[in-house]
PDB file of C-alpha atoms in Angstrom:
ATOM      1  CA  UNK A   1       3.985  85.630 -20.384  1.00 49.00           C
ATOM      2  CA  UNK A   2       7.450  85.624 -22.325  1.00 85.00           C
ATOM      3  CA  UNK A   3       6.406  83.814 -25.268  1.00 97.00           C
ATOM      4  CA  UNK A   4       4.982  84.427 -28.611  1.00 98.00           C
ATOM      5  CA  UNK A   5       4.242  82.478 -31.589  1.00 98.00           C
ATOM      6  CA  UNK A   6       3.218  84.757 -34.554  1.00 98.00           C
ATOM      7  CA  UNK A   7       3.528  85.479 -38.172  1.00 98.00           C
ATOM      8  CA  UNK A   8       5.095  87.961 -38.344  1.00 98.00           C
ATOM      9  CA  UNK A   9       8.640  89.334 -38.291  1.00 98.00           C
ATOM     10  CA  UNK A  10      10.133  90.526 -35.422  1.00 98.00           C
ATOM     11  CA  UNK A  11      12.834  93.316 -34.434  1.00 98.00           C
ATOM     12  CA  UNK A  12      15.642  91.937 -32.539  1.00 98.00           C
ATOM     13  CA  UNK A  13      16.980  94.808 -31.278  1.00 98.00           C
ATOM     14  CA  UNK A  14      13.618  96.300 -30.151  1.00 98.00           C
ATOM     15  CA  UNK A  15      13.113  92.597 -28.249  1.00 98.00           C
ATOM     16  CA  UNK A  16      16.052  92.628 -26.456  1.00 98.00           C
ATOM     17  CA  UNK A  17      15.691  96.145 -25.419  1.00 97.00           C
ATOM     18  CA  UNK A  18      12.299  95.174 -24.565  1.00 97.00           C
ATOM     19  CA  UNK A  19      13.403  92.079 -21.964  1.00 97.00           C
ATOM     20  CA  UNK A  20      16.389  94.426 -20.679  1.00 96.00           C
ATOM     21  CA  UNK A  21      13.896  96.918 -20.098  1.00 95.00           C
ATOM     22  CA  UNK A  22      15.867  99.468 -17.518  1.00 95.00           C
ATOM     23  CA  UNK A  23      16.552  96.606 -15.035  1.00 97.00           C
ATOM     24  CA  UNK A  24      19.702  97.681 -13.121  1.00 97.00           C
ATOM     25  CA  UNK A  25      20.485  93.858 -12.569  1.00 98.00           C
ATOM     26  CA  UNK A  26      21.297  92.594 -16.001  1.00 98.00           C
ATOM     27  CA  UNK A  27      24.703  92.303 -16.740  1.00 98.00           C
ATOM     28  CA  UNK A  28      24.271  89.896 -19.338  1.00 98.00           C
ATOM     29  CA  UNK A  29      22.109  89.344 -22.299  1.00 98.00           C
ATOM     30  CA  UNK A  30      22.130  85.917 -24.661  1.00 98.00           C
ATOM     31  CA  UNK A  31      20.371  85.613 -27.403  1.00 98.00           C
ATOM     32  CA  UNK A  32      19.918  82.987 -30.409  1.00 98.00           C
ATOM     33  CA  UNK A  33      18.195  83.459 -33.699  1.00 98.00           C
ATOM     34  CA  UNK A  34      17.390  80.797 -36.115  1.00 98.00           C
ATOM     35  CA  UNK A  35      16.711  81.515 -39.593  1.00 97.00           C
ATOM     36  CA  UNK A  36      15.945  79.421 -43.141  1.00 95.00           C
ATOM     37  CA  UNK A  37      18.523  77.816 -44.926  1.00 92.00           C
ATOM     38  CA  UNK A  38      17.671  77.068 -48.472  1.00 91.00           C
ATOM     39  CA  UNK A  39      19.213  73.834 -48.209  1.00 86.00           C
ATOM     40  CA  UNK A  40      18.220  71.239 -46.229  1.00 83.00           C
ATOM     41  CA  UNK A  41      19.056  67.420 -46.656  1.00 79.00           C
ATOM     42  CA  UNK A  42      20.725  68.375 -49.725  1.00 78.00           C
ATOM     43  CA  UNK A  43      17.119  69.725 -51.247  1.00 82.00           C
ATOM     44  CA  UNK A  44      16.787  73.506 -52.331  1.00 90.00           C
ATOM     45  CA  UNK A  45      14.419  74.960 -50.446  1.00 88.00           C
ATOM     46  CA  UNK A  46      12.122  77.633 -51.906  1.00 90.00           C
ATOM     47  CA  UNK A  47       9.573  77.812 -49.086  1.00 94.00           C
ATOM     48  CA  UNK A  48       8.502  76.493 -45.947  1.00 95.00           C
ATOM     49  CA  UNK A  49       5.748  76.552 -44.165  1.00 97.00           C
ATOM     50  CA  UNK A  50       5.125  76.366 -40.005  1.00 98.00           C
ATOM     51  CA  UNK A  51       2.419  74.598 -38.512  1.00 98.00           C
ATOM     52  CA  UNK A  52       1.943  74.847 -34.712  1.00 98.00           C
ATOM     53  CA  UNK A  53      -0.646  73.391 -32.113  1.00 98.00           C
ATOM     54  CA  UNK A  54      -2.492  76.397 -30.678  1.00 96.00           C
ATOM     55  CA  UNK A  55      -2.972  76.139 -27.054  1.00 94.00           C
ATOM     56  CA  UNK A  56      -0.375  73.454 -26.371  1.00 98.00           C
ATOM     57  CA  UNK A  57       2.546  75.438 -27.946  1.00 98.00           C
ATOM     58  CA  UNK A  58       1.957  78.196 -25.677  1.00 97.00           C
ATOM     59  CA  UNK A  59       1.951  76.309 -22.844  1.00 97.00           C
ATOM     60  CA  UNK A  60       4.597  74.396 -23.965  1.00 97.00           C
ATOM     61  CA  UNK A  61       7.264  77.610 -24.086  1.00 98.00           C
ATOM     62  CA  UNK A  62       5.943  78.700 -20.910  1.00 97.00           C
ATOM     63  CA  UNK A  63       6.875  75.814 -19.574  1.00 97.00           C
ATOM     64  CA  UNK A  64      10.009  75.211 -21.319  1.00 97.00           C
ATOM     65  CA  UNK A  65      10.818  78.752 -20.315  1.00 98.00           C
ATOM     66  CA  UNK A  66       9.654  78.075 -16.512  1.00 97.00           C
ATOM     67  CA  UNK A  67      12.069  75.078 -16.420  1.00 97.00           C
ATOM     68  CA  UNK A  68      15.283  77.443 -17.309  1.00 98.00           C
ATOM     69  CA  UNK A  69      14.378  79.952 -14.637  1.00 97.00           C
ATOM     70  CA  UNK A  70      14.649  77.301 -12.271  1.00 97.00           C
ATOM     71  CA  UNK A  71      17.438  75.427 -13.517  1.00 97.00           C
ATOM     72  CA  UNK A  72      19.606  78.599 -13.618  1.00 98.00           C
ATOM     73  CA  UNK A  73      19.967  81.954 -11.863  1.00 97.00           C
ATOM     74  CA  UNK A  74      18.670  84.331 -14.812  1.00 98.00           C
ATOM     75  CA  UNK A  75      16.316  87.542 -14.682  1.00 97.00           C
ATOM     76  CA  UNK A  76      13.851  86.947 -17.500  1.00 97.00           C
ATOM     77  CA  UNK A  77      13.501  85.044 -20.798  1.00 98.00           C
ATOM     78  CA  UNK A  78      11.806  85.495 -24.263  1.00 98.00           C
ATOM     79  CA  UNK A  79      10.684  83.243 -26.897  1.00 98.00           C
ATOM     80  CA  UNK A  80       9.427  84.461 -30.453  1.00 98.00           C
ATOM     81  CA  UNK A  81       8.706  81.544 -33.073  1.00 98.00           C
ATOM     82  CA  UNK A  82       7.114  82.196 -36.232  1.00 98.00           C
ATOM     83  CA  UNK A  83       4.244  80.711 -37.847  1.00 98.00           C
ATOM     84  CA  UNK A  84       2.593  80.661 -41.399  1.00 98.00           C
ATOM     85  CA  UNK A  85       4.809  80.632 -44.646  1.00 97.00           C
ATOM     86  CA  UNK A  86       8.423  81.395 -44.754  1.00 97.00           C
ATOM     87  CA  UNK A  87      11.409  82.004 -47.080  1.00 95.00           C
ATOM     88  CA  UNK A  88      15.352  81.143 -47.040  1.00 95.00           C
ATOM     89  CA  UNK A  89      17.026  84.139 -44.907  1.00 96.00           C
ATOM     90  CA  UNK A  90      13.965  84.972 -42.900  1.00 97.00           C
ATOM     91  CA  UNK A  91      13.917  85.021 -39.043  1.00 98.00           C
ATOM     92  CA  UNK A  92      12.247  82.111 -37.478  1.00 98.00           C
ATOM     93  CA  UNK A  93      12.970  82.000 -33.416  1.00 98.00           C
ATOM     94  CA  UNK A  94      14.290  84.205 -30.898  1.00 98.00           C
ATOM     95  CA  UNK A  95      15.317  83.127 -27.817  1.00 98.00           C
ATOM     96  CA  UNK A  96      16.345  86.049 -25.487  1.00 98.00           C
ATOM     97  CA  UNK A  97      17.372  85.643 -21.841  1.00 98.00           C
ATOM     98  CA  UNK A  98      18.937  88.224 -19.176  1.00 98.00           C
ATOM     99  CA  UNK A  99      20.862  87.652 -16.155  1.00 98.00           C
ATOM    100  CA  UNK A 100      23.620  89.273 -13.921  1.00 98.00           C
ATOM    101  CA  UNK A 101      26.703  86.812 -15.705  1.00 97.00           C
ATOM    102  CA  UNK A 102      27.319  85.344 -19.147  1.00 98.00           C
ATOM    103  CA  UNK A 103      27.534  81.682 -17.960  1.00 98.00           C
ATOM    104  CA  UNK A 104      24.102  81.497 -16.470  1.00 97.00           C
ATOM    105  CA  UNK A 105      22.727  83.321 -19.724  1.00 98.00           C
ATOM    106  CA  UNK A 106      24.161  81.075 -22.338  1.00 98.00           C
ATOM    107  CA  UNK A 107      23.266  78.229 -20.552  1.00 98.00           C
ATOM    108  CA  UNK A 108      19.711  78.545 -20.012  1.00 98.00           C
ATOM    109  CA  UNK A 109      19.617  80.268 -23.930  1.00 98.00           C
ATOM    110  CA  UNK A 110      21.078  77.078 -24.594  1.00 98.00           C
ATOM    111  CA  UNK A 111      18.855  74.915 -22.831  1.00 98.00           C
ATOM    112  CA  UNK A 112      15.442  76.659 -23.984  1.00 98.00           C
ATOM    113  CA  UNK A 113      16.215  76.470 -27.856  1.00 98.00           C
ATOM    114  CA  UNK A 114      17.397  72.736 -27.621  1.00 97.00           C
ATOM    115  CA  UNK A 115      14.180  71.565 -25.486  1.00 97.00           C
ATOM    116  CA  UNK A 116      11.812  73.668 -28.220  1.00 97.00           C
ATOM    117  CA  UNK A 117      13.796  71.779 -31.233  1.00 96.00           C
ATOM    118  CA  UNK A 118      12.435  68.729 -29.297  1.00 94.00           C
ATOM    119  CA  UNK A 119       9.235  69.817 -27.247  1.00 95.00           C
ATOM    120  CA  UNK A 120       7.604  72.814 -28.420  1.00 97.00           C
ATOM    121  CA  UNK A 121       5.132  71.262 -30.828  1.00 98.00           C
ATOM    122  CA  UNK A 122       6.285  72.902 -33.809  1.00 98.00           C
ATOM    123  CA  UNK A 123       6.498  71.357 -37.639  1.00 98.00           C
ATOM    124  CA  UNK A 124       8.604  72.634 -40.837  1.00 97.00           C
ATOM    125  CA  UNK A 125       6.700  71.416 -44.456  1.00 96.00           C
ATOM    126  CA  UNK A 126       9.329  72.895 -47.094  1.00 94.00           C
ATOM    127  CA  UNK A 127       8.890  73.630 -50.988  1.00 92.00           C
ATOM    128  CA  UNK A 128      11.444  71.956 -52.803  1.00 89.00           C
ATOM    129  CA  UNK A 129      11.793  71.389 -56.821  1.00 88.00           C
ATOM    130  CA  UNK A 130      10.628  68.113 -56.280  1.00 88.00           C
ATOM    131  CA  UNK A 131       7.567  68.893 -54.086  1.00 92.00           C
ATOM    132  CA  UNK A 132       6.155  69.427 -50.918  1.00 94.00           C
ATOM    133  CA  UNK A 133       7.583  67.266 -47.759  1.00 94.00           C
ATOM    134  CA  UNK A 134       7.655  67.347 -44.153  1.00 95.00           C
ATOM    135  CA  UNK A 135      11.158  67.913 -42.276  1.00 93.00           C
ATOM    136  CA  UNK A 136      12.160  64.809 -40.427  1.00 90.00           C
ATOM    137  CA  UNK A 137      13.387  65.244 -37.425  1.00 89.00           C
ATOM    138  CA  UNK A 138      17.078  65.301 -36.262  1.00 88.00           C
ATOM    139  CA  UNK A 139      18.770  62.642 -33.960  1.00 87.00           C
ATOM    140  CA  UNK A 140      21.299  65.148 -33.042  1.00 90.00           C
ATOM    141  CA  UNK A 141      18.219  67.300 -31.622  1.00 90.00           C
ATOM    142  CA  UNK A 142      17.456  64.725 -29.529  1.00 88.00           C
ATOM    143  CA  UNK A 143      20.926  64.345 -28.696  1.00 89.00           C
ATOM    144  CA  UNK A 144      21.403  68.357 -28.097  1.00 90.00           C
ATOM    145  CA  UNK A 145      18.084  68.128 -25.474  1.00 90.00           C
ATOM    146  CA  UNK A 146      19.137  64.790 -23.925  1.00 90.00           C
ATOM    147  CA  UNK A 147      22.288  66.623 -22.323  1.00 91.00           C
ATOM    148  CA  UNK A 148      20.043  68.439 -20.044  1.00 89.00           C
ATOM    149  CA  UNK A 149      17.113  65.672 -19.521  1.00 78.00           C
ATOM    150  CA  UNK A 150      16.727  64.840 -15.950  1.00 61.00           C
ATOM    151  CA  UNK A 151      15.413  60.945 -15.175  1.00 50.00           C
ATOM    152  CA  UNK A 152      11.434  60.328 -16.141  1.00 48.00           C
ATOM    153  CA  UNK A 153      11.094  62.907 -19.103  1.00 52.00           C
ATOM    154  CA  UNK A 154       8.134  62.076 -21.362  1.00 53.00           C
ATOM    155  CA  UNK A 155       9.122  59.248 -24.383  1.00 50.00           C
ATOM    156  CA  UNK A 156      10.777  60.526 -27.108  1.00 51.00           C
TER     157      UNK A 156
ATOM    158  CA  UNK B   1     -12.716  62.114  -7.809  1.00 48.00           C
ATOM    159  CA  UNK B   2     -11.855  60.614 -12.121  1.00 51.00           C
ATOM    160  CA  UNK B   3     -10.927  57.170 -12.035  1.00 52.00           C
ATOM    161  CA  UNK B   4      -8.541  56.154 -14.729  1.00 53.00           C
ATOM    162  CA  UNK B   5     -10.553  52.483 -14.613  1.00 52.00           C
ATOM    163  CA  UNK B   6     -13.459  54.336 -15.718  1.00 53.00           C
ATOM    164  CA  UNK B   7     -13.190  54.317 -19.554  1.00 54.00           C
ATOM    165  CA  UNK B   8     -13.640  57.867 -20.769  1.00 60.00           C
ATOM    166  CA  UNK B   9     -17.243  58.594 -22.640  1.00 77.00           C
ATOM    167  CA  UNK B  10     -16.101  60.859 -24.942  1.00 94.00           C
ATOM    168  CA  UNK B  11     -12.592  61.897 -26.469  1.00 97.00           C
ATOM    169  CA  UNK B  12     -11.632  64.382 -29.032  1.00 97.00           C
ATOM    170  CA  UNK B  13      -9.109  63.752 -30.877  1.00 98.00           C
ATOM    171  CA  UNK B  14      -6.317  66.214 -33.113  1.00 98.00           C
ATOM    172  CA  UNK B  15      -4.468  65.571 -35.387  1.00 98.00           C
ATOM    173  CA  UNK B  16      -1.234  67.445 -36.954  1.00 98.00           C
ATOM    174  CA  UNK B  17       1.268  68.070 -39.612  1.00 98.00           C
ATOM    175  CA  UNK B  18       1.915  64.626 -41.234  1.00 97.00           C
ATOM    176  CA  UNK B  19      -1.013  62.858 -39.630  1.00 98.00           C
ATOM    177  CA  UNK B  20      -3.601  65.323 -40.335  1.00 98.00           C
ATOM    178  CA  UNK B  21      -2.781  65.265 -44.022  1.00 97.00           C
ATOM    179  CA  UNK B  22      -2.454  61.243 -44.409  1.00 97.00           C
ATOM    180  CA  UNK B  23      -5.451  60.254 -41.737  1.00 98.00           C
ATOM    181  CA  UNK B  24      -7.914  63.238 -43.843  1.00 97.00           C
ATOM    182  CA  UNK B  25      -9.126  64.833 -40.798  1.00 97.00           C
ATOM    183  CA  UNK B  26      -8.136  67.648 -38.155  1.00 98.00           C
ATOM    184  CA  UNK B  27     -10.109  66.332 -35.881  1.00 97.00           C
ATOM    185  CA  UNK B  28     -13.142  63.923 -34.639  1.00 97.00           C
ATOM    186  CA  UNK B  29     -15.246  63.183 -31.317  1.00 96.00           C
ATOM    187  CA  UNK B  30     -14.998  59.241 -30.298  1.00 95.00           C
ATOM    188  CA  UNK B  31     -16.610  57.265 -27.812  1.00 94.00           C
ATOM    189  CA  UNK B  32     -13.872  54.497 -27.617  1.00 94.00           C
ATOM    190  CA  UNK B  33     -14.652  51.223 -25.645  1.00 94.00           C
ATOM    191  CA  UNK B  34     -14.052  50.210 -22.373  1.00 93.00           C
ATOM    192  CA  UNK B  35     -10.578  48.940 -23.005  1.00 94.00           C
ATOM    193  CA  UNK B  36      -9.269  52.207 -23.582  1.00 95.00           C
ATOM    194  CA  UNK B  37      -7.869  53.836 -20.694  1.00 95.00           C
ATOM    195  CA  UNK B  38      -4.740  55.068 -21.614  1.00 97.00           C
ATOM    196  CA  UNK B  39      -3.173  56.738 -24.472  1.00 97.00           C
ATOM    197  CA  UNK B  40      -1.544  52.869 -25.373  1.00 97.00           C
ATOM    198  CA  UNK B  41      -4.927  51.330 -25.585  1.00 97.00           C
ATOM    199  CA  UNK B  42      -6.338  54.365 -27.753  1.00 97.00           C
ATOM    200  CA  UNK B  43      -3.115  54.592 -29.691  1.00 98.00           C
ATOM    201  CA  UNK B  44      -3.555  50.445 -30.355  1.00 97.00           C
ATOM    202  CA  UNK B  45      -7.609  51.127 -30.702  1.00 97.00           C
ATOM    203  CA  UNK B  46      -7.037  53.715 -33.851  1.00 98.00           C
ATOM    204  CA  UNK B  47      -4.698  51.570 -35.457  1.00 98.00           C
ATOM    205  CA  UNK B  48      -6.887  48.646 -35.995  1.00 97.00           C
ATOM    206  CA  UNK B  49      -9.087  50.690 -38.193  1.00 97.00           C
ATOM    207  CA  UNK B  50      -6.480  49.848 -40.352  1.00 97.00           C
ATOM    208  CA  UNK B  51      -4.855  51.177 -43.984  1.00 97.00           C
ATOM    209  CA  UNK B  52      -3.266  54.571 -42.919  1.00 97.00           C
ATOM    210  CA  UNK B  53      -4.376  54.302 -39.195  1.00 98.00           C
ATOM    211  CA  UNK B  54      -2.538  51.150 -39.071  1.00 98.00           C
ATOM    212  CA  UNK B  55       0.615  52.457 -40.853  1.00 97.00           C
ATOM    213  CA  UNK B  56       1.103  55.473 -39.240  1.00 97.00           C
ATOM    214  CA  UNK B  57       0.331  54.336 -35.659  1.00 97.00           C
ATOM    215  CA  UNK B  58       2.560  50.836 -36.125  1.00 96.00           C
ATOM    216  CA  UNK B  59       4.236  50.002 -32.991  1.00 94.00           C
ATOM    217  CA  UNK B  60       7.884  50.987 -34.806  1.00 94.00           C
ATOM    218  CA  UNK B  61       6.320  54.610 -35.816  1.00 95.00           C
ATOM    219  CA  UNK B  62       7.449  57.439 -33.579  1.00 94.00           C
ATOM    220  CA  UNK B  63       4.618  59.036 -33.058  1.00 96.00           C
ATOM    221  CA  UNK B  64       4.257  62.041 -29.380  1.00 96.00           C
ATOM    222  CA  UNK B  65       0.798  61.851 -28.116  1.00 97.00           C
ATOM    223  CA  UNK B  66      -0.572  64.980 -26.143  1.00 98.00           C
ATOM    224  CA  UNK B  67      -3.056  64.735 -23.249  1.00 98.00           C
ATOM    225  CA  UNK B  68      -5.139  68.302 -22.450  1.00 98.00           C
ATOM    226  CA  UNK B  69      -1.701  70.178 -23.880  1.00 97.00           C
ATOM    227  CA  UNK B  70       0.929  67.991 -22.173  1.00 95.00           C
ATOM    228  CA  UNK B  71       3.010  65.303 -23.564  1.00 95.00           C
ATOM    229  CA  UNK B  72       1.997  61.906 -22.306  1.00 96.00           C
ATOM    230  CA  UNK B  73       3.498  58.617 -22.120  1.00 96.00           C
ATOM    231  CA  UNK B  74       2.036  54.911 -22.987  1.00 96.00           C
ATOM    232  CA  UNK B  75       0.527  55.203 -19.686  1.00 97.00           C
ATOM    233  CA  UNK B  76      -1.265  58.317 -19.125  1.00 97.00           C
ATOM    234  CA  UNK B  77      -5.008  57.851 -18.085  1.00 97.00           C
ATOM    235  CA  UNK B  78      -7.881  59.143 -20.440  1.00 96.00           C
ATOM    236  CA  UNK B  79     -10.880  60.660 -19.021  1.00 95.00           C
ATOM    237  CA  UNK B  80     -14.060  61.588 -20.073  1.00 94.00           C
ATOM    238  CA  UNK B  81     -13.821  64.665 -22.044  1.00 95.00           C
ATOM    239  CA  UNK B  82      -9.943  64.864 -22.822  1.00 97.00           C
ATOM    240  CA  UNK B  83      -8.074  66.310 -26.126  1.00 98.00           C
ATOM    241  CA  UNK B  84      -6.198  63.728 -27.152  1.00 98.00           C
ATOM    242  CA  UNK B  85      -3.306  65.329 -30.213  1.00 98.00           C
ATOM    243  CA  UNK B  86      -1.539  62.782 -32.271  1.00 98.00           C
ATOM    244  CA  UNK B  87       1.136  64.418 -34.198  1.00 98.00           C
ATOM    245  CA  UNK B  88       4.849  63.290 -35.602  1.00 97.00           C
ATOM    246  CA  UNK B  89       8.072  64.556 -33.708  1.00 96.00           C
ATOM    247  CA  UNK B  90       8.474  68.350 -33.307  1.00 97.00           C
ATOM    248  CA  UNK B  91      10.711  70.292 -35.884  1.00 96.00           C
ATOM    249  CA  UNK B  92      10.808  73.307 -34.969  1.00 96.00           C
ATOM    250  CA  UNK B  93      13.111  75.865 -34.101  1.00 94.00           C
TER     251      UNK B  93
END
């Protein structure tokens, strides 16, 4: 299965080549990367830590990943999220996907990162100099995932 | 053949991020009542043991509820041996 959640770092380069593999087919390869900001709702952030639901965010990606292969014509995807304690500048997600064109690539890149901002059950807890809080979420995330939602999606 | 009439016997029930810290618990084993059936009555159930419970699982509060790994809605069916998760909206990414 395409999908990882660890704590450790990972290579994007070495990923990419990994999901290309020698696959004659790909013509295209998309790719996003998010990373920590050290400011977030005008806080400093020194820290943060993710927490994750093992066993449902695994299935979760699969699934998330499952619904892009059949929403758009695209060889194979990736997702890598990180878990445990992180620090402003460090990698958090990849989202790698191949396919023969660019349009179909983007697109479903698109798609998978917006629908784990709002599905994968992930959660951000940041250090700030005046303590510990949980990130709320974003109405434009909703926003970003409700572009693609078909009719009877799960309540928000 | 489960029959989402038939109250389930025994839930366990998660709890993450936010929740886990203000409710004081990861997780617990329930036997709920006959009313609950769905993830509405259980939400409603856990609220009236009141102070944080009832806070945190007020109508108003946006709260996802996962059945065996899957999202569910108000209406999803609880059976005998389910993990129910209660956890704030997702942020990651």
């Amino acid at each position: 299965m395409p999908v990882r959640v660890q704590t450790t770092d990972f290579d994007v380069s070495a990923e990419l080549a990994a999901l290309r593999g020698a696959d004659p087919r790909v013509g295209a390869v998309a790719a996003f990367i998010g990373t920590v900001r050290d400011v977030n709702d005008a806080a400093s952030v020194a820290t943060m830590t993710l927490e994750h639901y093992p066993g449902m965010t695994e299935k979760a990606l699969a699934g998330i990943v499952d619904e892009a292969k059949s929403r758009w014509d695209i060889i194979d995807a990736l997702v890598i999220h990180r878990v445990g304690e992180l620090k402003p500048t460090d990698q958090i997600v990849l989202v790698g996907v191949t396919g023969a064109h660019r349009g179909e690539a983007f697109a479903a890149c698109e798609f998978i990162i917006d629908y784990l901002k709002t599905r994968a059950p992930f959660w951000k807890k940041e250090v700030t100099p005046d303590g510990t809080r949980w990130v709320e979420p974003r109405a434009s995330d909703d926003d970003a995932a409700a572009r693609w939602t078909a009719p009877a999606e799960p309540p928000r | 053949m489960r029959d989402a009439a038939t109250p389930p016997t025994t839930l366990t029930l998660v709890y993450l991020a936010r929740l886990r810290e203000t409710f004081g618990t990861a997780t617990e084993r329930l036997e709920p009542p006959p009313e609950v059936t769905t993830v509405a009555t259980l939400r409603t159930w856990l609220a009236a043991r009141g102070g944080a419970w009832s806070t945190e699982l007020a109508p108003a509060r946006a709260v996802r509820i996962a059945v065996n790994h899957e999202l569910a809605r108000p209406d999803t069916p609880l059976h005998a041996g389910d993990e129910v998760a209660l956890f704030p909206p997702v942020t990651g990414g």
